[in-house]
Each structure stands twice: as C-alpha cells, then as structure tokens.
C-alpha cells in the first residue's frame, strides 16, 4: 500500500512538472511582444517586472504555504498564469503583458517552496523520504520534456492558428496543471489547528536559518549551484549561433543541451548519497566542461556544454535534497523559499554580469567561460569545508 501511494504521488508530480512547462507561448512570447509593437526597452521592462514580482513574493508565499496549504498554492498558481495568458492573446498591449507577468511571477512564487515541501513531507509520512532526490530529479526531467514538446509544437500551431491558437493551447496546459494539482495528497492539520499563523511561521523560518549553521549552509548552497547555469540557459541560443550553426538547425543543438540537463536530473536518484566531496567533483567537472566547450567555439564542442548542464542539474537537485533533510515540517516551505529568493537575486546578478561581459568582449563564449569560474570556487569551498549529509 505504501509503495502504491508513493508511486501515485510520483506520477502526479511528473504530470504536474510536464504540463507546467508544456506551454506553447514560452518559445514565441517574445515574438508576440515584438509583433504587438513593443520596443526592446519595453520588453526588458516586462522581464524586470516579472523578476521583481518573484523576488518580492518568494518568501511571503513560502510562509503562506506553511501556514495554510501547500496543495492550495500549487492549484491556484496555474490558474493565475492561465488568466495572464488569456489577457495576452485577447488584449495584446503593454498593460496586459505587464499584468500577465505579475500573475506569472506570482504563480512562480506560490510554487517555489510549496512543491518541494509537499513532496518531501508526503514521502516522509510514507517512510520513503530517501526517494526524494530521485523523484525531484525525474520531475525536472519531465519539465524539460515539457519544454521540448512545447518548442516542437509551437511553430506548427502558430502557423496553423496564429497567436490565438498558441494562447488557447497554453491556457489549456495551465488548466490541466491545476487539475493535476488537486491529485496531490497533503496530510497536514487544517490551518485553524496549527498554532502559528503566517507572520509567526515567517519569523520561525528566518530564525531557523539564523540559528542552525547546517541549515544556513544548505540554504546558501542552493543558489550557489543553480543560479548561474539557470541564467546561462537563456543565452544558449546565442552561443549556438556563435559557433556558426545555421539558425534552422540551431534547435537540434539546443535539444542536445536540454538532453544533457535531463540526464542530470535522472541521475539524481543513483547519486543521492554523494557527500560534499562528490558534489565538489561534479561541480568542478561541470565547470571545466562549460569553459572548454564554450572556448572551443565549434558545434561539436556543444556536447561539452550539454555535459556541464547535466552536472549542474544533478548538483541542483542534490543541493535541494540536502536542504530538505535539514528541515522540519513546520517551516519547510518558508526556508525553501528563502533559498529560492537567494536563487532569484543571484540570477539577476548573473544577467547583469553577462551583459557587462558581452559589452566588453562582444563574444558569448567569453561570458560562458568567465561564469564557469565561480563553480570552481564553490567546488573548492565544498572540499575545504565539508558538511555532513
């Protein structure tokens, strides 16, 4: 019975992750903005608004998940995104795009922390907490499969029905994601029976991070390993183009890179027992592959970029698993959201650094190579100051 319940939870998680990223608007929304007449400055301001929304709501939403219901937030979030995408297609204008990004940023904040907390606690209740890295690694792989599916379908759907068809398919994916979220189990006492409210939960989560150095180290490790490569992922099409690959074949090389990241997620289960030294080795190997692959500047060397992204995906999942091991049920989502906030802020810093590097050197390979360096430093710190699992 326990095995069947754990399997049902896993299947629900995989379906949720796949549908959440199988949104056909993702590959073409920049085209929608341009075709509507927005300038580059206006589009950049939308991205800034999107990021700012996530940063502001990341930690409060985590505390809300701990104080109220994690499943509720996982159900509500996709509905907000569906409303935003509907606005984009029915009333394409700067104001509707801005409101849609606020809703999208809110949705991301609601899920961050809540999903990890719900999955870990439900597995722990079933006596299967050791399966957490494997499930979350496979969930990340399912999400990447959703991205690849959306990328493959976006062009034909756009050609057949234009932006309304792409928007309708995206809204449908969000509604299906919300429907799947209702299948998550959550065995926690009702909010009225829990002693702490939202503000008390937030204070408790912050106090936990301040008081326990092991939790603090785990919180810092999450953005340290996830933010840089997560930001670089946005620039991989430009790196691919710089190697001389024609635009019409570039998607195949991007699929190669995404396949590497997918493999990294799938390896999280078998590698779940890696200690700090193992994580350090994987990070260092990923950094070297990233630097060499970018510096080579050839299409064949993009396979090294794929290997590096696989290494970084693996360490991202394992860093999250390490954090979950150090938390208890009462503030799990809150503390996980603090790590998410660190990731958001670090990602914004990486965007700025990347822009500065490409302004100075004009080559994307230089920026990729330079941003591999922090991973070597993080690897050295993990070797120098090992932490217990």
Coordinates of C-alpha atoms in Angstrom, one line a residue, residues 355-363 366:
X355 CA 25.5 41.9 -20.1
X356 CA 28.7 43.5 -18.9
X357 CA 31.0 40.7 -20.1
X358 CA 29.4 40.7 -23.6
X359 CA 29.6 44.5 -23.8
X360 CA 33.4 44.3 -23.1
X361 CA 34.2 41.2 -25.1
X362 CA 31.3 41.0 -27.5
X363 CA 31.7 37.2 -27.6
X366 CA 33.9 34.6 -23.2

